[in-house]
């Protein structure tokens, strides 16, 4: 069960870093400008960090997907996520409204939700770092999982669990909007029933 959960968490991080890296790779210059806009680092250093982040996220996506260099990927993911969280926190404290640059979305601004999302990802990495030592020997890699049909079924099941974990995290972050949408749906339903009864 522990191995199953660990693999699902690895795959969840792989999904997140893959989506993030792909979005940033499509518009790398815009992302680098966004990193500079945070105004946490000197502009020249921010440019270097911005350009370095895309290959780092590609590496993390591959590492979490395949299990390759996992002992390196976990601390690197922790440093990346904490760095983002500090940058977001600094700008929230300054009261600045700037694009978050998350997943290449230029419309989403830095907010408490951004900080919560990063904190959730950091917690996943902390759990993996705490538990991976005890289960790393039994944690299967992607080539092993693709080896036979029963392993492939295990990978498919675990991928669904990972997708569920990722979606659940996303839904929790959008809970106020979901509650508002549900309330609006109830009001519309009530209104249409009253119209039908007249």
PDB file of C-alpha atoms in Angstrom:
ATOM      1  CA  UNK A   1       0.000   0.000   0.000  1.00  0.00           C
ATOM      2  CA  UNK A   2       2.851   2.397   0.876  1.00  0.00           C
ATOM      3  CA  UNK A   3       4.588   1.651  -2.433  1.00  0.00           C
ATOM      4  CA  UNK A   4       1.317   2.250  -4.288  1.00  0.00           C
ATOM      5  CA  UNK A   5       0.807   5.611  -2.545  1.00  0.00           C
ATOM      6  CA  UNK A   6       4.416   6.686  -3.126  1.00  0.00           C
ATOM      7  CA  UNK A   7       4.195   5.855  -6.820  1.00  0.00           C
ATOM      8  CA  UNK A   8       0.908   7.776  -7.109  1.00  0.00           C
ATOM      9  CA  UNK A   9       2.528  10.800  -5.454  1.00  0.00           C
ATOM     10  CA  UNK A  10       5.555  10.542  -7.779  1.00  0.00           C
ATOM     11  CA  UNK A  11       3.221  10.475 -10.769  1.00  0.00           C
ATOM     12  CA  UNK A  12       1.217  13.437  -9.393  1.00  0.00           C
ATOM     13  CA  UNK A  13       4.405  15.494  -9.220  1.00  0.00           C
ATOM     14  CA  UNK A  14       5.327  14.260 -12.707  1.00  0.00           C
ATOM     15  CA  UNK A  15       1.952  15.526 -14.026  1.00  0.00           C
ATOM     16  CA  UNK A  16       2.387  18.922 -12.350  1.00  0.00           C
ATOM     17  CA  UNK A  17       5.978  19.465 -13.514  1.00  0.00           C
ATOM     18  CA  UNK A  18       5.174  18.199 -17.037  1.00  0.00           C
ATOM     19  CA  UNK A  19       2.273  20.650 -17.425  1.00  0.00           C
ATOM     20  CA  UNK A  20       4.367  23.445 -15.952  1.00  0.00           C
ATOM     21  CA  UNK A  21       7.430  22.738 -18.122  1.00  0.00           C
ATOM     22  CA  UNK A  22       5.414  22.370 -21.346  1.00  0.00           C
ATOM     23  CA  UNK A  23       3.586  25.661 -20.760  1.00  0.00           C
ATOM     24  CA  UNK A  24       6.827  27.516 -20.011  1.00  0.00           C
ATOM     25  CA  UNK A  25       8.672  25.921 -22.956  1.00  0.00           C
ATOM     26  CA  UNK A  26       6.011  27.243 -25.356  1.00  0.00           C
ATOM     27  CA  UNK A  27       6.680  30.860 -24.337  1.00  0.00           C
ATOM     28  CA  UNK A  28      10.087  30.864 -22.622  1.00  0.00           C
ATOM     29  CA  UNK A  29      10.800  34.579 -23.128  1.00  0.00           C
ATOM     30  CA  UNK A  30       7.482  35.567 -21.541  1.00  0.00           C
ATOM     31  CA  UNK A  31       8.222  33.276 -18.591  1.00  0.00           C
ATOM     32  CA  UNK A  32      11.735  34.719 -18.131  1.00  0.00           C
ATOM     33  CA  UNK A  33      10.285  38.256 -18.171  1.00  0.00           C
ATOM     34  CA  UNK A  34       7.790  37.078 -15.571  1.00  0.00           C
ATOM     35  CA  UNK A  35      10.612  35.821 -13.309  1.00  0.00           C
ATOM     36  CA  UNK A  36      12.291  39.245 -13.610  1.00  0.00           C
ATOM     37  CA  UNK A  37       8.951  40.933 -12.773  1.00  0.00           C
ATOM     38  CA  UNK A  38       8.925  39.263  -9.360  1.00  0.00           C
ATOM     39  CA  UNK A  39      11.783  41.644  -8.439  1.00  0.00           C
ATOM     40  CA  UNK A  40      13.223  39.253  -5.873  1.00  0.00           C
ATOM     41  CA  UNK A  41      16.584  38.817  -7.617  1.00  0.00           C
ATOM     42  CA  UNK A  42      18.768  41.317  -9.487  1.00  0.00           C
ATOM     43  CA  UNK A  43      17.550  41.501 -13.098  1.00  0.00           C
ATOM     44  CA  UNK A  44      20.559  39.740 -14.670  1.00  0.00           C
ATOM     45  CA  UNK A  45      20.436  36.887 -12.152  1.00  0.00           C
ATOM     46  CA  UNK A  46      16.653  36.638 -12.581  1.00  0.00           C
ATOM     47  CA  UNK A  47      17.162  36.174 -16.346  1.00  0.00           C
ATOM     48  CA  UNK A  48      19.619  33.324 -15.728  1.00  0.00           C
ATOM     49  CA  UNK A  49      17.300  31.677 -13.184  1.00  0.00           C
ATOM     50  CA  UNK A  50      14.316  32.083 -15.527  1.00  0.00           C
ATOM     51  CA  UNK A  51      16.135  30.358 -18.400  1.00  0.00           C
ATOM     52  CA  UNK A  52      17.385  27.600 -16.055  1.00  0.00           C
ATOM     53  CA  UNK A  53      13.958  26.809 -14.615  1.00  0.00           C
ATOM     54  CA  UNK A  54      12.526  25.289 -17.802  1.00  0.00           C
ATOM     55  CA  UNK A  55      15.157  22.516 -18.138  1.00  0.00           C
ATOM     56  CA  UNK A  56      15.013  21.965 -14.362  1.00  0.00           C
ATOM     57  CA  UNK A  57      11.263  21.371 -14.562  1.00  0.00           C
ATOM     58  CA  UNK A  58      11.718  19.066 -17.582  1.00  0.00           C
ATOM     59  CA  UNK A  59      14.275  17.077 -15.573  1.00  0.00           C
ATOM     60  CA  UNK A  60      11.903  16.895 -12.581  1.00  0.00           C
ATOM     61  CA  UNK A  61       9.011  15.732 -14.781  1.00  0.00           C
ATOM     62  CA  UNK A  62      11.150  12.942 -16.295  1.00  0.00           C
ATOM     63  CA  UNK A  63      12.654  11.981 -12.936  1.00  0.00           C
ATOM     64  CA  UNK A  64       9.286  11.689 -11.174  1.00  0.00           C
ATOM     65  CA  UNK A  65       7.735   9.855 -14.114  1.00  0.00           C
ATOM     66  CA  UNK A  66      10.510   7.276 -14.515  1.00  0.00           C
ATOM     67  CA  UNK A  67      11.979   7.076 -11.008  1.00  0.00           C
ATOM     68  CA  UNK A  68      15.332   8.082 -12.550  1.00  0.00           C
ATOM     69  CA  UNK A  69      17.579  10.030 -10.154  1.00  0.00           C
ATOM     70  CA  UNK A  70      14.767  10.326  -7.607  1.00  0.00           C
ATOM     71  CA  UNK A  71      17.217  11.062  -4.743  1.00  0.00           C
ATOM     72  CA  UNK A  72      18.358  14.132  -6.722  1.00  0.00           C
ATOM     73  CA  UNK A  73      14.877  15.111  -7.949  1.00  0.00           C
ATOM     74  CA  UNK A  74      13.255  15.334  -4.509  1.00  0.00           C
ATOM     75  CA  UNK A  75      15.664  17.914  -2.991  1.00  0.00           C
ATOM     76  CA  UNK A  76      15.754  19.836  -6.287  1.00  0.00           C
ATOM     77  CA  UNK A  77      11.939  19.948  -6.358  1.00  0.00           C
ATOM     78  CA  UNK A  78      11.939  21.118  -2.732  1.00  0.00           C
ATOM     79  CA  UNK A  79      14.405  23.946  -3.480  1.00  0.00           C
ATOM     80  CA  UNK A  80      12.447  25.000  -6.610  1.00  0.00           C
ATOM     81  CA  UNK A  81       9.072  25.012  -4.862  1.00  0.00           C
ATOM     82  CA  UNK A  82      10.343  26.797  -1.740  1.00  0.00           C
ATOM     83  CA  UNK A  83      12.047  29.414  -3.959  1.00  0.00           C
ATOM     84  CA  UNK A  84       8.750  29.998  -5.783  1.00  0.00           C
ATOM     85  CA  UNK A  85       6.905  30.190  -2.457  1.00  0.00           C
ATOM     86  CA  UNK A  86       9.361  32.792  -1.110  1.00  0.00           C
ATOM     87  CA  UNK A  87       9.028  34.865  -4.306  1.00  0.00           C
ATOM     88  CA  UNK A  88       5.234  34.685  -4.096  1.00  0.00           C
ATOM     89  CA  UNK A  89       5.274  35.537  -0.373  1.00  0.00           C
ATOM     90  CA  UNK A  90       7.537  38.560  -0.915  1.00  0.00           C
ATOM     91  CA  UNK A  91       5.249  39.927  -3.623  1.00  0.00           C
ATOM     92  CA  UNK A  92       2.100  39.261  -1.584  1.00  0.00           C
ATOM     93  CA  UNK A  93       3.660  41.173   1.306  1.00  0.00           C
ATOM     94  CA  UNK A  94       4.496  44.043  -1.054  1.00  0.00           C
ATOM     95  CA  UNK A  95       0.888  44.036  -2.273  1.00  0.00           C
ATOM     96  CA  UNK A  96       1.986  43.714  -5.884  1.00  0.00           C
ATOM     97  CA  UNK A  97      -0.361  42.293  -8.511  1.00  0.00           C
ATOM     98  CA  UNK A  98       1.819  40.499 -11.033  1.00  0.00           C
ATOM     99  CA  UNK A  99       1.286  37.426 -13.212  1.00  0.00           C
ATOM    100  CA  UNK A 100       2.140  34.274 -11.315  1.00  0.00           C
ATOM    101  CA  UNK A 101       3.677  32.563 -14.376  1.00  0.00           C
ATOM    102  CA  UNK A 102       2.328  29.243 -13.103  1.00  0.00           C
ATOM    103  CA  UNK A 103       1.735  26.765 -15.924  1.00  0.00           C
ATOM    104  CA  UNK A 104       2.429  29.539 -18.428  1.00  0.00           C
ATOM    105  CA  UNK A 105      -0.809  31.355 -17.553  1.00  0.00           C
ATOM    106  CA  UNK A 106      -0.272  35.087 -18.016  1.00  0.00           C
ATOM    107  CA  UNK A 107      -3.735  35.923 -16.629  1.00  0.00           C
ATOM    108  CA  UNK A 108      -3.407  34.292 -13.199  1.00  0.00           C
ATOM    109  CA  UNK A 109      -1.999  36.745 -10.693  1.00  0.00           C
ATOM    110  CA  UNK A 110       0.051  35.993  -7.592  1.00  0.00           C
ATOM    111  CA  UNK A 111      -2.392  35.285  -4.773  1.00  0.00           C
ATOM    112  CA  UNK A 112      -2.909  33.355  -1.567  1.00  0.00           C
ATOM    113  CA  UNK A 113      -4.109  30.492  -3.776  1.00  0.00           C
ATOM    114  CA  UNK A 114      -0.694  30.426  -5.478  1.00  0.00           C
ATOM    115  CA  UNK A 115       0.997  30.150  -2.078  1.00  0.00           C
ATOM    116  CA  UNK A 116      -1.410  27.400  -0.953  1.00  0.00           C
ATOM    117  CA  UNK A 117      -0.834  25.421  -4.159  1.00  0.00           C
ATOM    118  CA  UNK A 118       2.948  25.629  -3.679  1.00  0.00           C
ATOM    119  CA  UNK A 119       2.582  24.627  -0.020  1.00  0.00           C
ATOM    120  CA  UNK A 120       0.525  21.566  -1.027  1.00  0.00           C
ATOM    121  CA  UNK A 121       3.225  20.520  -3.500  1.00  0.00           C
ATOM    122  CA  UNK A 122       5.935  21.072  -0.873  1.00  0.00           C
ATOM    123  CA  UNK A 123       4.002  18.832   1.546  1.00  0.00           C
ATOM    124  CA  UNK A 124       3.871  16.075  -1.091  1.00  0.00           C
ATOM    125  CA  UNK A 125       7.654  16.348  -1.557  1.00  0.00           C
ATOM    126  CA  UNK A 126       8.190  16.294   2.237  1.00  0.00           C
ATOM    127  CA  UNK A 127       6.083  13.112   2.536  1.00  0.00           C
ATOM    128  CA  UNK A 128       8.028  11.504  -0.315  1.00  0.00           C
ATOM    129  CA  UNK A 129      11.365  12.479   1.239  1.00  0.00           C
ATOM    130  CA  UNK A 130      10.267  11.099   4.613  1.00  0.00           C
ATOM    131  CA  UNK A 131       8.874   7.831   3.265  1.00  0.00           C
ATOM    132  CA  UNK A 132      11.030   7.140   0.223  1.00  0.00           C
ATOM    133  CA  UNK A 133      13.985   5.847   2.249  1.00  0.00           C
ATOM    134  CA  UNK A 134      11.871   3.060   3.722  1.00  0.00           C
ATOM    135  CA  UNK A 135      10.249   2.135   0.405  1.00  0.00           C
ATOM    136  CA  UNK A 136      12.699   3.260  -2.277  1.00  0.00           C
ATOM    137  CA  UNK A 137      14.070  -0.233  -2.739  1.00  0.00           C
ATOM    138  CA  UNK A 138      10.576  -1.512  -3.563  1.00  0.00           C
ATOM    139  CA  UNK A 139       9.463   1.493  -5.638  1.00  0.00           C
ATOM    140  CA  UNK A 140       9.248   0.252  -9.226  1.00  0.00           C
ATOM    141  CA  UNK A 141      10.600   2.333 -12.102  1.00  0.00           C
ATOM    142  CA  UNK A 142       8.730   2.963 -15.343  1.00  0.00           C
ATOM    143  CA  UNK A 143      10.686   0.381 -17.428  1.00  0.00           C
ATOM    144  CA  UNK A 144       9.882  -2.290 -14.818  1.00  0.00           C
ATOM    145  CA  UNK A 145       6.188  -1.310 -14.824  1.00  0.00           C
ATOM    146  CA  UNK A 146       6.021  -1.584 -18.617  1.00  0.00           C
ATOM    147  CA  UNK A 147       7.618  -5.033 -18.558  1.00  0.00           C
ATOM    148  CA  UNK A 148       4.495  -7.228 -18.324  1.00  0.00           C
ATOM    149  CA  UNK A 149       0.694  -6.907 -18.469  1.00  0.00           C
ATOM    150  CA  UNK A 150       0.074  -7.081 -14.699  1.00  0.00           C
ATOM    151  CA  UNK A 151       2.671  -4.359 -14.109  1.00  0.00           C
ATOM    152  CA  UNK A 152       1.103  -2.228 -16.848  1.00  0.00           C
ATOM    153  CA  UNK A 153      -2.309  -2.588 -15.160  1.00  0.00           C
ATOM    154  CA  UNK A 154      -0.705  -1.535 -11.860  1.00  0.00           C
ATOM    155  CA  UNK A 155       0.748   1.520 -13.618  1.00  0.00           C
ATOM    156  CA  UNK A 156      -2.648   2.413 -15.138  1.00  0.00           C
ATOM    157  CA  UNK A 157      -4.402   2.098 -11.755  1.00  0.00           C
ATOM    158  CA  UNK A 158      -1.712   4.152 -10.038  1.00  0.00           C
ATOM    159  CA  UNK A 159      -1.920   6.792 -12.793  1.00  0.00           C
ATOM    160  CA  UNK A 160      -5.654   7.149 -12.139  1.00  0.00           C
ATOM    161  CA  UNK A 161      -4.971   7.585  -8.411  1.00  0.00           C
ATOM    162  CA  UNK A 162      -2.278  10.176  -9.232  1.00  0.00           C
ATOM    163  CA  UNK A 163      -4.674  12.043 -11.545  1.00  0.00           C
ATOM    164  CA  UNK A 164      -7.317  11.958  -8.805  1.00  0.00           C
ATOM    165  CA  UNK A 165      -4.854  13.377  -6.237  1.00  0.00           C
ATOM    166  CA  UNK A 166      -3.876  16.151  -8.664  1.00  0.00           C
ATOM    167  CA  UNK A 167      -7.482  17.005  -9.529  1.00  0.00           C
ATOM    168  CA  UNK A 168      -8.536  16.887  -5.872  1.00  0.00           C
ATOM    169  CA  UNK A 169      -5.812  19.402  -5.031  1.00  0.00           C
ATOM    170  CA  UNK A 170      -6.974  21.630  -7.891  1.00  0.00           C
ATOM    171  CA  UNK A 171     -10.625  21.388  -6.803  1.00  0.00           C
ATOM    172  CA  UNK A 172      -9.743  22.231  -3.210  1.00  0.00           C
ATOM    173  CA  UNK A 173      -7.943  25.350  -4.428  1.00  0.00           C
ATOM    174  CA  UNK A 174     -11.044  26.372  -6.400  1.00  0.00           C
ATOM    175  CA  UNK A 175     -13.544  25.496  -3.660  1.00  0.00           C
ATOM    176  CA  UNK A 176     -14.943  29.061  -3.295  1.00  0.00           C
ATOM    177  CA  UNK A 177     -15.703  29.230  -7.030  1.00  0.00           C
ATOM    178  CA  UNK A 178     -17.208  25.724  -6.973  1.00  0.00           C
ATOM    179  CA  UNK A 179     -19.436  26.660  -4.006  1.00  0.00           C
ATOM    180  CA  UNK A 180     -20.527  29.843  -5.802  1.00  0.00           C
ATOM    181  CA  UNK A 181     -21.282  27.838  -8.959  1.00  0.00           C
ATOM    182  CA  UNK A 182     -23.277  25.294  -6.943  1.00  0.00           C
ATOM    183  CA  UNK A 183     -25.222  28.087  -5.222  1.00  0.00           C
ATOM    184  CA  UNK A 184     -25.983  29.685  -8.601  1.00  0.00           C
ATOM    185  CA  UNK A 185     -27.118  26.305  -9.970  1.00  0.00           C
ATOM    186  CA  UNK A 186     -29.455  25.810  -6.976  1.00  0.00           C
ATOM    187  CA  UNK A 187     -30.959  29.301  -7.409  1.00  0.00           C
ATOM    188  CA  UNK A 188     -31.527  28.695 -11.140  1.00  0.00           C
ATOM    189  CA  UNK A 189     -33.114  25.301 -10.414  1.00  0.00           C
ATOM    190  CA  UNK A 190     -35.379  26.832  -7.764  1.00  0.00           C
ATOM    191  CA  UNK A 191     -36.341  29.665 -10.110  1.00  0.00           C
ATOM    192  CA  UNK A 192     -37.167  27.290 -12.981  1.00  0.00           C
ATOM    193  CA  UNK A 193     -39.294  25.104 -10.667  1.00  0.00           C
ATOM    194  CA  UNK A 194     -41.245  28.151  -9.492  1.00  0.00           C
ATOM    195  CA  UNK A 195     -41.782  29.227 -13.125  1.00  0.00           C
ATOM    196  CA  UNK A 196     -42.970  25.742 -14.063  1.00  0.00           C
ATOM    197  CA  UNK A 197     -45.456  25.609 -11.166  1.00  0.00           C
ATOM    198  CA  UNK A 198     -47.167  28.867 -12.267  1.00  0.00           C
TER     199      UNK A 198
END
